[in-house]
């Protein structure tokens, strides 16, 4: 860094740290009567929400939670989870959002590795806890979370039976606590949240973020979502409902933004297609985010056409996996506005969101689909480059490919107690994403593939994501996954799994013939015709809804090659 001259400081001057409690404080200033809704069971306004956050802080203090202690949460998307986002972290404690979709062995590893002291757990997950409880090494007590204490939007008598070793039920504990609590100031670089991300090898990796990083991520969203209106979100008229688990990268950071704006929020609990659609209508939801699997589940629901009039106000940001043109068209045909976003667990996560400038908004719907299915435009305050295998930067010309490397004020600094993998993540002073992409001169990011999923065939690099996008546009294809498998002649060849829509009778030969016709017309490269196509009822997914290509390669290789 260059030598600079720092501003003089007066001893009495106060320099407020960037803390999560500061974002919480904004929620009471302007629209405190707006609501936070949980399913069809419970609703509160922001005055009550702030009181409950302070009640939670008093409960945690009474249970001897100190700054730096780790508090784990097992819950569906709920108001309780949102209260933990603020109540746990504003104490100076650390919120561990447990991925409930990991195996019990992986959950046990993450809890012991994180050194969890207190666990808040929904009753639905008690069987998981029962299987691992005796092997937990640092947990001192538990709090049970129950939906049974709510009836018609009002609280009723708490659970009569609390499991052995539990301090009590969440609502009962809050009722017995004061709603007054003065959150302290502390260093903005204080550790605030942690969660674990799975990779292709080894144990899950602990990702962590500070108050400053989450504050800055929220400011980045504020600038892009509200300032530039990338996915227009106005607190006065918009209603937010996440359909991305809150355990996964803070539900992409949107709950912090929505709370700071005192926007109406709707938390759907466990994802059920019909309930999600009902909440969309009843609560007037206008902004959500989810992975393609969830959007596909909703637009494919037999009930979806009945809600067409209400879906026309719904804006959905898609991330986690590529938004295909087929799915984008299906959503747009129902009136839904879709746009892609890009990021990863290690980046808090948002690094790009689709943004149409004034000229692009004048394009036809078909031309806009091409842009909406890109990964997005680079977010404010994020620096993103492309790097080749030799560590050289690749030009941003919309054609040249390289691995995305990034810098920004909210990227994780490493992996908890794993310096070797942390150093590999930040090799050369840039965070390495493992994603192969091109970037245009006007900052559009176009993901080609994960480095491990690019198909190397006949001296060419073929994007499995591009092939899935082509297959998504075949009439009757509901979902697809493409992987490369070893081939003696070509090195690798592409193979596809396909789920077909109800009422269709597709054949591998028919799909190949359609693709070959496009090759003959010069619309596709010859490598884009899969060697084999296997029709399946389900495509393996990871714990956060992404296509699990590692599992497909390991478990389905012999089945595919036997065709």
CSV table of C-alpha atoms in Angstrom, one decimal, residues 273-496:
chain,number,residue,atom,x,y,z
A,273,UNK,CA,-45.5,-25.5,-3.4
A,274,UNK,CA,-49.2,-24.8,-2.6
A,275,UNK,CA,-48.4,-22.9,0.5
A,276,UNK,CA,-45.8,-20.8,-1.2
A,277,UNK,CA,-48.3,-19.9,-3.9
A,278,UNK,CA,-51.0,-19.1,-1.3
A,279,UNK,CA,-48.6,-16.8,0.6
A,280,UNK,CA,-47.6,-15.1,-2.6
A,281,UNK,CA,-51.3,-14.2,-3.2
A,282,UNK,CA,-52.5,-13.6,0.4
A,283,UNK,CA,-49.5,-11.5,1.5
A,284,UNK,CA,-48.8,-9.8,-1.8
A,285,UNK,CA,-45.2,-11.0,-2.2
A,286,UNK,CA,-43.3,-9.2,-4.9
A,287,UNK,CA,-39.6,-10.2,-4.4
A,288,UNK,CA,-38.0,-13.5,-3.8
A,289,UNK,CA,-34.9,-15.4,-4.6
A,290,UNK,CA,-34.3,-19.2,-5.1
A,291,UNK,CA,-32.4,-21.8,-7.0
A,292,UNK,CA,-33.8,-23.0,-10.3
A,293,UNK,CA,-35.1,-26.3,-8.8
A,294,UNK,CA,-37.5,-24.3,-6.6
A,295,UNK,CA,-38.7,-22.1,-9.4
A,296,UNK,CA,-39.2,-25.1,-11.6
A,297,UNK,CA,-41.2,-26.8,-8.9
A,298,UNK,CA,-43.4,-23.7,-8.6
A,299,UNK,CA,-44.0,-23.0,-12.3
A,300,UNK,CA,-44.6,-26.8,-12.8
A,301,UNK,CA,-47.2,-26.9,-10.1
A,302,UNK,CA,-50.7,-27.7,-11.4
A,303,UNK,CA,-51.9,-24.8,-9.3
A,304,UNK,CA,-49.6,-22.2,-10.9
A,305,UNK,CA,-51.9,-21.1,-13.7
A,306,UNK,CA,-54.6,-20.3,-11.2
A,307,UNK,CA,-52.3,-17.6,-9.7
A,308,UNK,CA,-51.3,-16.1,-13.0
A,309,UNK,CA,-52.9,-12.7,-12.2
A,310,UNK,CA,-50.9,-12.5,-9.0
A,311,UNK,CA,-47.6,-13.7,-10.4
A,312,UNK,CA,-47.3,-10.7,-12.7
A,313,UNK,CA,-46.0,-8.6,-9.7
A,314,UNK,CA,-43.5,-11.2,-8.6
A,315,UNK,CA,-39.8,-10.6,-9.2
A,316,UNK,CA,-37.4,-13.6,-8.6
A,317,UNK,CA,-33.6,-13.6,-8.6
A,318,UNK,CA,-32.2,-17.0,-9.5
A,319,UNK,CA,-28.8,-18.2,-8.2
A,320,UNK,CA,-27.0,-21.3,-7.1
A,321,UNK,CA,-27.2,-22.9,-10.5
A,322,UNK,CA,-27.7,-21.5,-14.0
A,323,UNK,CA,-31.1,-20.2,-15.1
A,324,UNK,CA,-31.8,-21.9,-18.4
A,325,UNK,CA,-33.7,-20.2,-21.2
A,326,UNK,CA,-36.4,-22.8,-21.0
A,327,UNK,CA,-37.1,-22.2,-17.3
A,328,UNK,CA,-36.9,-18.4,-17.8
A,329,UNK,CA,-39.5,-18.6,-20.6
A,330,UNK,CA,-41.8,-20.8,-18.6
A,331,UNK,CA,-41.6,-18.3,-15.7
A,332,UNK,CA,-42.1,-15.2,-18.0
A,333,UNK,CA,-45.1,-16.9,-19.6
A,334,UNK,CA,-46.7,-16.9,-16.2
A,335,UNK,CA,-45.9,-13.2,-15.8
A,336,UNK,CA,-43.0,-13.7,-13.4
A,337,UNK,CA,-40.0,-11.3,-13.8
A,338,UNK,CA,-36.8,-13.4,-13.5
A,339,UNK,CA,-33.2,-12.3,-13.4
A,340,UNK,CA,-30.0,-14.2,-12.5
A,341,UNK,CA,-27.5,-13.5,-9.7
A,342,UNK,CA,-24.1,-14.8,-9.0
A,343,UNK,CA,-22.0,-15.6,-6.0
A,344,UNK,CA,-20.9,-18.4,-3.7
A,345,UNK,CA,-20.8,-19.3,0.0
A,346,UNK,CA,-17.4,-17.7,0.4
A,347,UNK,CA,-18.6,-14.3,-1.0
A,348,UNK,CA,-21.5,-13.6,1.4
A,349,UNK,CA,-22.7,-14.2,-1.5
A,350,UNK,CA,-23.7,-11.6,-4.0
A,351,UNK,CA,-21.1,-10.5,-6.6
A,352,UNK,CA,-23.3,-10.0,-9.6
A,353,UNK,CA,-27.0,-9.4,-10.4
A,354,UNK,CA,-28.6,-9.0,-13.8
A,355,UNK,CA,-29.2,-5.3,-14.6
A,356,UNK,CA,-30.8,-4.0,-17.8
A,357,UNK,CA,-29.7,-0.5,-18.7
A,358,UNK,CA,-31.9,1.9,-20.6
A,359,UNK,CA,-30.9,0.6,-24.0
A,360,UNK,CA,-31.3,-3.1,-23.0
A,361,UNK,CA,-34.8,-2.4,-21.6
A,362,UNK,CA,-35.9,-1.5,-25.2
A,363,UNK,CA,-34.9,-5.0,-26.5
A,364,UNK,CA,-37.5,-7.6,-27.4
A,365,UNK,CA,-38.5,-10.2,-24.8
A,366,UNK,CA,-36.5,-12.8,-26.6
A,367,UNK,CA,-33.4,-10.7,-26.6
A,368,UNK,CA,-33.8,-9.9,-23.0
A,369,UNK,CA,-34.0,-13.6,-22.1
A,370,UNK,CA,-30.4,-13.9,-23.4
A,371,UNK,CA,-29.4,-11.2,-20.9
A,372,UNK,CA,-31.6,-12.4,-18.0
A,373,UNK,CA,-30.0,-15.8,-18.1
A,374,UNK,CA,-26.5,-14.5,-17.8
A,375,UNK,CA,-24.9,-14.6,-14.4
A,376,UNK,CA,-25.4,-10.9,-14.0
A,377,UNK,CA,-23.5,-7.6,-14.1
A,378,UNK,CA,-20.7,-7.1,-11.6
A,379,UNK,CA,-22.0,-5.7,-8.3
A,380,UNK,CA,-21.0,-2.3,-6.9
A,381,UNK,CA,-17.7,-2.4,-4.9
A,382,UNK,CA,-16.8,-5.8,-6.3
A,383,UNK,CA,-13.6,-6.3,-8.4
A,384,UNK,CA,-13.8,-9.3,-10.7
A,385,UNK,CA,-11.2,-10.6,-13.2
A,386,UNK,CA,-10.6,-13.6,-15.3
A,387,UNK,CA,-7.4,-15.6,-14.8
A,388,UNK,CA,-5.8,-18.4,-16.9
A,389,UNK,CA,-4.0,-21.5,-15.6
A,390,UNK,CA,-0.7,-19.6,-15.5
A,391,UNK,CA,-2.0,-16.8,-13.3
A,392,UNK,CA,-2.4,-14.3,-16.2
A,393,UNK,CA,-5.4,-12.0,-16.5
A,394,UNK,CA,-7.7,-12.7,-19.5
A,395,UNK,CA,-9.3,-9.8,-21.4
A,396,UNK,CA,-13.0,-8.9,-20.8
A,397,UNK,CA,-14.1,-9.2,-24.4
A,398,UNK,CA,-17.1,-11.5,-24.0
A,399,UNK,CA,-15.3,-14.4,-25.6
A,400,UNK,CA,-12.1,-15.2,-23.8
A,401,UNK,CA,-12.5,-17.7,-21.0
A,402,UNK,CA,-10.8,-17.8,-17.6
A,403,UNK,CA,-11.4,-18.6,-14.0
A,404,UNK,CA,-13.3,-15.9,-12.1
A,405,UNK,CA,-11.2,-14.4,-9.3
A,406,UNK,CA,-12.5,-11.6,-7.1
A,407,UNK,CA,-11.9,-9.0,-4.4
A,408,UNK,CA,-14.4,-7.1,-2.4
A,409,UNK,CA,-15.3,-5.8,1.1
A,410,UNK,CA,-17.4,-8.8,2.1
A,411,UNK,CA,-15.5,-11.8,0.9
A,412,UNK,CA,-14.6,-14.4,3.5
A,413,UNK,CA,-11.0,-14.3,4.7
A,414,UNK,CA,-10.5,-18.0,4.7
A,415,UNK,CA,-11.8,-21.3,6.2
A,416,UNK,CA,-12.0,-21.8,10.0
A,417,UNK,CA,-9.0,-23.7,11.3
A,418,UNK,CA,-8.1,-24.8,7.8
A,419,UNK,CA,-5.2,-22.5,6.7
A,420,UNK,CA,-4.1,-24.7,3.8
A,421,UNK,CA,-7.5,-24.6,2.0
A,422,UNK,CA,-7.8,-20.9,2.9
A,423,UNK,CA,-4.5,-20.1,1.3
A,424,UNK,CA,-5.5,-22.0,-1.8
A,425,UNK,CA,-8.8,-20.0,-1.9
A,426,UNK,CA,-6.8,-16.7,-1.8
A,427,UNK,CA,-3.9,-17.8,-4.0
A,428,UNK,CA,-2.1,-14.7,-5.3
A,429,UNK,CA,-4.3,-12.3,-3.4
A,430,UNK,CA,-7.5,-13.0,-5.3
A,431,UNK,CA,-10.4,-15.2,-4.2
A,432,UNK,CA,-10.6,-18.1,-6.7
A,433,UNK,CA,-14.1,-19.2,-7.4
A,434,UNK,CA,-13.5,-22.3,-9.5
A,435,UNK,CA,-16.0,-20.9,-12.1
A,436,UNK,CA,-15.0,-20.6,-15.8
A,437,UNK,CA,-16.5,-17.6,-17.5
A,438,UNK,CA,-16.2,-14.8,-19.9
A,439,UNK,CA,-16.9,-11.1,-19.1
A,440,UNK,CA,-18.0,-8.5,-21.5
A,441,UNK,CA,-16.6,-5.0,-21.7
A,442,UNK,CA,-19.8,-3.7,-20.1
A,443,UNK,CA,-19.4,-6.0,-17.1
A,444,UNK,CA,-21.8,-8.8,-17.9
A,445,UNK,CA,-20.6,-12.1,-16.5
A,446,UNK,CA,-21.3,-15.3,-18.5
A,447,UNK,CA,-20.5,-18.5,-16.6
A,448,UNK,CA,-19.3,-21.3,-18.8
A,449,UNK,CA,-18.9,-24.0,-16.2
A,450,UNK,CA,-17.3,-25.0,-13.0
A,451,UNK,CA,-13.6,-25.9,-13.7
A,452,UNK,CA,-14.3,-29.5,-12.7
A,453,UNK,CA,-17.5,-29.7,-14.9
A,454,UNK,CA,-16.1,-28.4,-18.2
A,455,UNK,CA,-16.2,-31.3,-20.7
A,456,UNK,CA,-12.9,-31.7,-22.5
A,457,UNK,CA,-13.7,-33.5,-25.7
A,458,UNK,CA,-11.7,-33.8,-29.0
A,459,UNK,CA,-9.5,-30.8,-28.0
A,460,UNK,CA,-12.5,-28.6,-27.3
A,461,UNK,CA,-13.9,-27.3,-24.1
A,462,UNK,CA,-17.7,-27.8,-24.0
A,463,UNK,CA,-19.8,-26.2,-21.3
A,464,UNK,CA,-22.2,-28.6,-19.5
A,465,UNK,CA,-24.2,-25.5,-18.5
A,466,UNK,CA,-24.6,-24.5,-22.2
A,467,UNK,CA,-25.7,-28.0,-23.1
A,468,UNK,CA,-28.3,-28.0,-20.3
A,469,UNK,CA,-29.6,-24.6,-21.5
A,470,UNK,CA,-30.0,-26.1,-25.0
A,471,UNK,CA,-31.8,-29.1,-23.6
A,472,UNK,CA,-34.1,-26.9,-21.5
A,473,UNK,CA,-35.5,-25.5,-24.7
A,474,UNK,CA,-36.6,-28.9,-26.1
A,475,UNK,CA,-40.4,-29.1,-25.8
A,476,UNK,CA,-41.2,-31.6,-23.0
A,477,UNK,CA,-38.0,-31.4,-21.0
A,478,UNK,CA,-38.6,-30.3,-17.4
A,479,UNK,CA,-35.0,-30.6,-16.2
A,480,UNK,CA,-31.6,-31.8,-17.3
A,481,UNK,CA,-28.1,-32.5,-16.2
A,482,UNK,CA,-25.0,-33.0,-18.4
A,483,UNK,CA,-21.7,-34.5,-17.3
A,484,UNK,CA,-18.6,-35.6,-19.1
A,485,UNK,CA,-17.4,-39.2,-18.9
A,486,UNK,CA,-14.1,-40.8,-20.0
A,487,UNK,CA,-13.8,-41.7,-23.7
A,488,UNK,CA,-10.9,-43.6,-25.2
A,489,UNK,CA,-11.0,-41.7,-28.5
A,490,UNK,CA,-12.1,-38.2,-27.5
A,491,UNK,CA,-10.9,-37.9,-23.9
A,492,UNK,CA,-14.4,-37.2,-22.6
A,493,UNK,CA,-17.9,-37.2,-24.1
A,494,UNK,CA,-21.1,-35.6,-22.8
A,495,UNK,CA,-23.9,-37.6,-21.3
A,496,UNK,CA,-27.3,-36.3,-20.3
